[in-house]
CSV table of C-alpha atoms and ligand atoms in Angstrom, one decimal:
chain,number,residue,atom,x,y,z
C,21,UNK,CA,-59.2,102.1,-10.2
C,22,UNK,CA,-60.9,104.8,-12.2
C,23,UNK,CA,-58.5,107.5,-13.2
C,24,UNK,CA,-59.1,111.0,-14.6
C,25,UNK,CA,-60.6,109.9,-17.9
C,26,UNK,CA,-63.0,107.4,-16.3
C,27,UNK,CA,-64.1,110.0,-13.6
C,28,UNK,CA,-64.5,112.6,-16.3
C,29,UNK,CA,-66.7,110.2,-18.2
C,30,UNK,CA,-68.9,109.7,-15.1
C,31,UNK,CA,-69.0,113.4,-14.6
C,32,UNK,CA,-70.1,114.1,-18.2
C,33,UNK,CA,-73.0,111.6,-17.9
C,34,UNK,CA,-74.1,112.7,-14.4
C,35,UNK,CA,-74.0,116.4,-15.2
C,36,UNK,CA,-77.2,116.7,-17.3
C,37,UNK,CA,-79.1,114.5,-14.9
C,38,UNK,CA,-78.0,116.2,-11.7
C,39,UNK,CA,-77.5,119.9,-12.5
C,40,UNK,CA,-80.3,122.1,-11.2
C,41,UNK,CA,-82.0,119.2,-9.5
C,42,UNK,CA,-82.8,119.0,-5.8
C,43,UNK,CA,-81.9,115.9,-3.8
C,44,UNK,CA,-85.3,115.0,-2.5
C,45,UNK,CA,-84.4,111.8,-0.8
C,46,UNK,CA,-80.9,110.5,0.1
C,47,UNK,CA,-80.3,107.0,1.4
C,48,UNK,CA,-76.8,106.0,2.4
C,49,UNK,CA,-76.8,102.3,3.3
C,50,UNK,CA,-73.1,101.8,4.1
C,51,UNK,CA,-71.5,103.6,6.9
C,52,UNK,CA,-68.1,103.2,5.3
C,53,UNK,CA,-69.0,105.7,2.7
C,54,UNK,CA,-69.2,108.6,5.0
C,55,UNK,CA,-66.8,107.5,7.8
C,56,UNK,CA,-66.2,108.8,10.4
C,57,UNK,CA,-69.6,110.6,10.0
C,58,UNK,CA,-72.9,108.9,10.6
C,59,UNK,CA,-74.4,108.1,7.2
C,60,UNK,CA,-77.9,109.0,8.4
C,61,UNK,CA,-76.7,112.5,9.4
C,62,UNK,CA,-74.9,113.1,6.1
C,63,UNK,CA,-78.0,111.9,4.2
C,64,UNK,CA,-80.2,114.3,6.2
C,65,UNK,CA,-77.8,117.1,5.5
C,66,UNK,CA,-77.9,116.4,1.8
C,67,UNK,CA,-81.7,116.2,1.5
C,68,UNK,CA,-83.2,119.5,0.2
C,69,UNK,CA,-79.8,120.6,-1.3
C,70,UNK,CA,-79.9,121.6,-5.0
C,71,UNK,CA,-77.0,120.6,-7.2
C,72,UNK,CA,-75.4,123.7,-8.8
C,73,UNK,CA,-72.7,121.9,-10.8
C,74,UNK,CA,-71.1,118.6,-11.3
C,75,UNK,CA,-67.3,119.1,-11.4
C,76,UNK,CA,-64.2,116.9,-11.3
C,77,UNK,CA,-60.9,117.6,-9.6
C,78,UNK,CA,-58.2,114.9,-10.2
C,79,UNK,CA,-60.0,111.6,-9.5
C,80,UNK,CA,-62.7,113.3,-7.4
C,81,UNK,CA,-66.2,114.0,-8.4
C,82,UNK,CA,-67.4,117.3,-6.9
C,83,UNK,CA,-71.1,117.9,-6.6
C,84,UNK,CA,-71.3,121.6,-5.9
C,85,UNK,CA,-74.4,122.5,-4.0
C,86,UNK,CA,-76.4,125.8,-3.9
C,87,UNK,CA,-75.5,126.5,-0.3
C,88,UNK,CA,-71.8,126.5,-1.2
C,89,UNK,CA,-71.3,123.0,0.3
C,90,UNK,CA,-70.0,120.2,-1.8
C,91,UNK,CA,-70.3,116.4,-1.9
C,92,UNK,CA,-66.8,115.1,-2.8
C,93,UNK,CA,-67.0,111.6,-4.1
C,94,UNK,CA,-64.0,109.3,-4.6
C,95,UNK,CA,-64.8,106.1,-6.4
C,96,UNK,CA,-61.5,104.4,-5.3
C,97,UNK,CA,-61.4,100.8,-6.6
C,98,UNK,CA,-64.9,99.8,-7.6
C,99,UNK,CA,-67.3,102.7,-7.0
C,100,UNK,CA,-69.7,103.5,-9.8
C,101,UNK,CA,-73.0,105.1,-10.5
C,102,UNK,CA,-75.1,102.4,-12.0
C,103,UNK,CA,-78.7,102.1,-13.0
C,104,UNK,CA,-79.9,98.9,-11.5
C,105,UNK,CA,-80.3,97.9,-7.9
C,106,UNK,CA,-77.9,95.2,-6.6
C,107,UNK,CA,-76.7,94.0,-3.3
C,108,UNK,CA,-73.7,96.3,-3.8
C,109,UNK,CA,-75.8,99.4,-4.0
C,110,UNK,CA,-74.5,101.6,-1.2
C,111,UNK,CA,-76.5,104.8,-1.7
C,112,UNK,CA,-79.5,106.1,-3.6
C,113,UNK,CA,-80.2,109.7,-4.5
C,114,UNK,CA,-83.8,110.5,-5.5
C,115,UNK,CA,-84.1,113.7,-7.4
C,116,UNK,CA,-87.1,116.1,-7.5
C,117,UNK,CA,-88.0,114.7,-11.0
C,118,UNK,CA,-88.1,111.3,-9.4
C,119,UNK,CA,-84.9,110.1,-11.1
C,120,UNK,CA,-83.0,107.7,-8.9
C,121,UNK,CA,-79.3,107.6,-9.0
C,122,UNK,CA,-77.7,104.5,-7.5
C,123,UNK,CA,-74.2,104.3,-6.2
C,124,UNK,CA,-72.7,100.9,-6.3
C,125,UNK,CA,-69.4,99.7,-4.8
C,126,UNK,CA,-68.4,96.1,-4.6
C,127,UNK,CA,-65.2,96.5,-2.6
C,128,UNK,CA,-66.5,99.5,-0.5
C,129,UNK,CA,-63.4,101.7,-0.6
C,130,UNK,CA,-65.3,104.6,-2.1
C,131,UNK,CA,-65.9,107.7,0.0
C,132,UNK,CA,-68.5,110.5,0.1
C,133,UNK,CA,-67.4,113.5,2.0
C,134,UNK,CA,-69.7,116.5,2.6
C,135,UNK,CA,-67.7,119.7,2.9
C,136,UNK,CA,-68.8,123.1,4.1
C,137,UNK,CA,-68.5,126.2,2.0
C,138,UNK,CA,-64.9,127.5,2.1
C,139,UNK,CA,-63.5,124.0,2.9
C,140,UNK,CA,-63.9,122.5,-0.5
C,141,UNK,CA,-61.1,124.0,-2.5
C,142,UNK,CA,-58.7,124.0,0.4
C,143,UNK,CA,-59.4,120.3,0.9
C,144,UNK,CA,-58.8,119.4,-2.7
C,145,UNK,CA,-55.8,121.7,-3.3
C,146,UNK,CA,-54.0,120.2,-0.2
C,147,UNK,CA,-54.3,116.8,-1.8
C,148,UNK,CA,-53.9,117.5,-5.4
C,149,UNK,CA,-51.4,119.1,-7.8
C,150,UNK,CA,-52.5,120.9,-11.0
C,151,UNK,CA,-55.1,119.6,-13.4
C,152,UNK,CA,-53.1,118.0,-16.2
C,153,UNK,CA,-55.5,119.3,-18.9
C,154,UNK,CA,-55.8,122.8,-17.3
C,155,UNK,CA,-54.1,126.0,-18.3
C,156,UNK,CA,-52.0,125.9,-15.1
C,157,UNK,CA,-50.1,122.8,-16.1
C,158,UNK,CA,-47.3,123.5,-18.5
C,159,UNK,CA,-43.9,121.8,-18.9
C,160,UNK,CA,-42.4,124.2,-16.4
C,161,UNK,CA,-44.9,123.2,-13.7
C,162,UNK,CA,-44.1,119.6,-14.4
C,163,UNK,CA,-40.3,120.2,-14.3
C,164,UNK,CA,-40.7,121.9,-10.9
C,165,UNK,CA,-42.8,119.0,-9.6
C,166,UNK,CA,-40.1,116.5,-10.6
C,167,UNK,CA,-37.1,118.5,-9.5
C,168,UNK,CA,-35.0,117.0,-6.8
C,169,UNK,CA,-37.0,113.8,-6.6
C,170,UNK,CA,-35.0,110.6,-6.7
C,171,UNK,CA,-38.1,108.4,-6.8
C,172,UNK,CA,-38.8,106.6,-10.1
C,173,UNK,CA,-40.7,108.9,-12.5
C,174,UNK,CA,-43.5,106.5,-12.4
C,175,UNK,CA,-43.9,106.8,-8.6
C,176,UNK,CA,-43.6,110.6,-8.9
C,177,UNK,CA,-46.5,110.7,-11.4
C,178,UNK,CA,-48.7,108.4,-9.3
C,179,UNK,CA,-48.3,111.0,-6.5
C,180,UNK,CA,-51.5,113.1,-6.9
C,181,UNK,CA,-49.6,116.2,-5.7
C,182,UNK,CA,-47.3,116.1,-8.7
C,183,UNK,CA,-50.2,116.2,-11.1
C,184,UNK,CA,-53.8,115.3,-10.3
C,185,UNK,CA,-55.7,112.4,-11.8
C,186,UNK,CA,-53.1,110.0,-13.1
C,187,UNK,CA,-53.1,106.3,-12.0
C,188,UNK,CA,-51.4,103.1,-13.1
C,189,UNK,CA,-52.8,103.0,-16.6
C,190,UNK,CA,-52.3,106.5,-17.8
C,191,UNK,CA,-48.9,106.8,-16.3
C,192,UNK,CA,-47.7,103.8,-18.1
C,193,UNK,CA,-49.3,105.0,-21.4
C,194,UNK,CA,-47.8,108.4,-21.0
C,195,UNK,CA,-44.3,107.2,-20.3
C,196,UNK,CA,-44.5,105.0,-23.4
C,197,UNK,CA,-45.6,107.9,-25.5
C,198,UNK,CA,-42.8,110.0,-24.1
C,199,UNK,CA,-40.2,107.1,-24.5
C,200,UNK,CA,-39.2,107.4,-20.9
C,201,UNK,CA,-38.3,104.4,-18.7
C,202,UNK,CA,-40.6,104.2,-15.7
C,203,UNK,CA,-37.8,103.6,-13.3
C,204,UNK,CA,-35.7,106.6,-14.3
C,205,UNK,CA,-35.3,108.9,-11.3
C,206,UNK,CA,-37.8,111.8,-11.7
C,207,UNK,CA,-35.0,114.3,-11.2
C,208,UNK,CA,-32.9,112.8,-14.1
C,209,UNK,CA,-35.3,113.9,-16.9
C,210,UNK,CA,-33.8,116.6,-19.1
C,211,UNK,CA,-35.9,119.6,-20.3
C,212,UNK,CA,-36.7,117.9,-23.6
C,213,UNK,CA,-37.9,114.8,-21.9
C,214,UNK,CA,-40.1,116.9,-19.6
C,215,UNK,CA,-41.6,118.6,-22.6
C,216,UNK,CA,-42.3,115.2,-24.1
C,217,UNK,CA,-43.7,113.8,-20.9
C,218,UNK,CA,-46.0,116.8,-20.5
C,219,UNK,CA,-47.3,116.3,-24.0
C,220,UNK,CA,-47.6,112.6,-23.5
C,221,UNK,CA,-49.6,112.9,-20.3
C,222,UNK,CA,-52.1,115.2,-22.0
C,223,UNK,CA,-52.3,113.0,-25.1
C,224,UNK,CA,-52.9,109.8,-23.1
C,225,UNK,CA,-55.6,111.4,-21.0
C,226,UNK,CA,-57.3,113.0,-24.0
C,227,UNK,CA,-57.3,109.6,-25.7
C,228,UNK,CA,-58.9,108.1,-22.6
C,229,UNK,CA,-61.6,110.7,-22.4
C,230,UNK,CA,-62.3,110.3,-26.1
C,231,UNK,CA,-62.8,106.6,-25.6
C,232,UNK,CA,-64.9,107.2,-22.5
C,233,UNK,CA,-62.4,105.6,-20.3
C,234,UNK,CA,-61.2,102.0,-20.0
C,235,UNK,CA,-63.5,99.3,-18.8
C,236,UNK,CA,-61.6,96.9,-16.5
C,237,UNK,CA,-63.4,94.9,-13.9
C,238,UNK,CA,-66.1,97.0,-12.4
C,239,UNK,CA,-65.9,100.4,-14.0
C,240,UNK,CA,-68.7,101.3,-16.3
C,241,UNK,CA,-70.6,104.5,-17.1
C,242,UNK,CA,-73.8,105.3,-15.3
C,243,UNK,CA,-75.9,103.9,-18.1
C,244,UNK,CA,-74.0,100.6,-17.9
C,245,UNK,CA,-72.1,101.2,-21.1
C,246,UNK,CA,-68.4,100.4,-21.2
C,247,UNK,CA,-65.5,102.5,-22.2
C,248,UNK,CA,-63.2,101.7,-25.1
C,249,UNK,CA,-59.8,102.8,-23.9
C,250,UNK,CA,-58.7,99.2,-23.1
C,251,UNK,CA,-58.5,98.6,-26.8
C,252,UNK,CA,-56.0,101.5,-27.2
C,253,UNK,CA,-53.5,100.5,-24.6
C,254,UNK,CA,-49.9,100.6,-25.9
C,255,UNK,CA,-48.3,99.0,-22.9
C,256,UNK,CA,-50.6,98.6,-20.0
C,257,UNK,CA,-51.3,95.0,-19.3
C,258,UNK,CA,-49.6,94.0,-22.6
C,259,UNK,CA,-46.6,92.0,-21.3
C,260,UNK,CA,-45.0,89.9,-24.0
C,261,UNK,CA,-47.0,91.6,-26.9
C,262,UNK,CA,-45.1,93.5,-29.5
C,263,UNK,CA,-44.6,97.2,-29.1
C,264,UNK,CA,-46.7,99.2,-31.6
C,265,UNK,CA,-43.7,101.3,-32.4
C,266,UNK,CA,-40.8,98.9,-32.7
C,267,UNK,CA,-42.1,95.4,-32.3
C,268,UNK,CA,-40.0,94.6,-29.2
C,269,UNK,CA,-42.0,92.5,-26.6
C,270,UNK,CA,-43.5,94.7,-23.9
C,271,UNK,CA,-41.9,94.0,-20.5
C,272,UNK,CA,-43.4,94.1,-17.0
C,273,UNK,CA,-41.6,95.4,-13.9
C,274,UNK,CA,-42.7,97.1,-10.7
C,275,UNK,CA,-42.5,100.8,-9.9
C,276,UNK,CA,-44.1,102.7,-7.1
C,277,UNK,CA,-45.4,99.4,-5.8
C,278,UNK,CA,-47.4,98.8,-8.9
C,279,UNK,CA,-47.2,96.5,-11.9
C,280,UNK,CA,-45.6,98.6,-14.7
C,281,UNK,CA,-45.4,97.9,-18.4
C,282,UNK,CA,-42.9,99.4,-20.8
C,283,UNK,CA,-41.0,98.8,-24.0
C,284,UNK,CA,-37.4,98.1,-23.2
C,285,UNK,CA,-36.3,99.3,-26.6
C,286,UNK,CA,-38.3,102.6,-26.9
C,287,UNK,CA,-37.9,103.4,-23.2
C,288,UNK,CA,-34.3,102.7,-22.4
C,289,UNK,CA,-33.2,103.2,-18.8
C,290,UNK,CA,-30.0,105.0,-19.8
C,291,UNK,CA,-31.3,107.8,-22.0
C,292,UNK,CA,-28.7,109.4,-24.2
C,293,UNK,CA,-28.9,113.0,-23.2
C,294,UNK,CA,-27.8,114.3,-26.6
C,295,UNK,CA,-30.3,112.1,-28.4
C,296,UNK,CA,-33.3,113.8,-26.7
C,297,UNK,CA,-34.2,115.7,-29.8
C,298,UNK,CA,-34.7,112.6,-31.8
C,299,UNK,CA,-38.4,112.4,-30.9
E,318,LIG,ZN1,-40.9,99.9,-28.6
């Protein structure tokens, strides 16, 4: 599933194409995309709208429209904006400069939601915690979000209300960077570990953005090019391979219902509290 860096990469490539353009024709071929609303009705509502800005919030793409409305797109598992027409093309936007933007989704979990002015931020803020790369997200905000939660820290970080935009890949990568075991109860992290984790989340996401995301299965950028983050993984999907830091084979477990990779040596379950300054 695309996570923050992948969605940010999509946003960056769509922004110059869409901003300032009017949606001349909108064709939504799959009713699942706009459920429970009729796709024909949503398409008609979108036609004639001018795109004011292409933003991202967590894993959502937010097309801000001149009328104050917004089209909120979630790519879920396999949604992508791709150049060529395929049987999996679910929607087509034709712009006033005749550019066609195709939305493709093999597994059809993606969603397009048209929100009215005034609904947009409330909708997103109800679902999402702070933006991890934004000014509002400091170690104290992270500490507050983890406080009193007995769930594994991995599960807490997958919860979009803790911090927006993290998924299975970047949580595993961040926990490795922070040297924190994914099954540690979220509430058990000491202040130094929270600071490390905060820094690690940002570093993992920035690396992902710099590499234009990871290409796994179906994700690709709108021009069809592929990200390079998959070559930078420290733990994700690397079971049995040596840890880059200490050489110990990476192990796989489950946390928050997801396959989870970690280094048993760098990320011990029983953290020595007094050793937390050793990073
Ligand atoms: Zn290690």
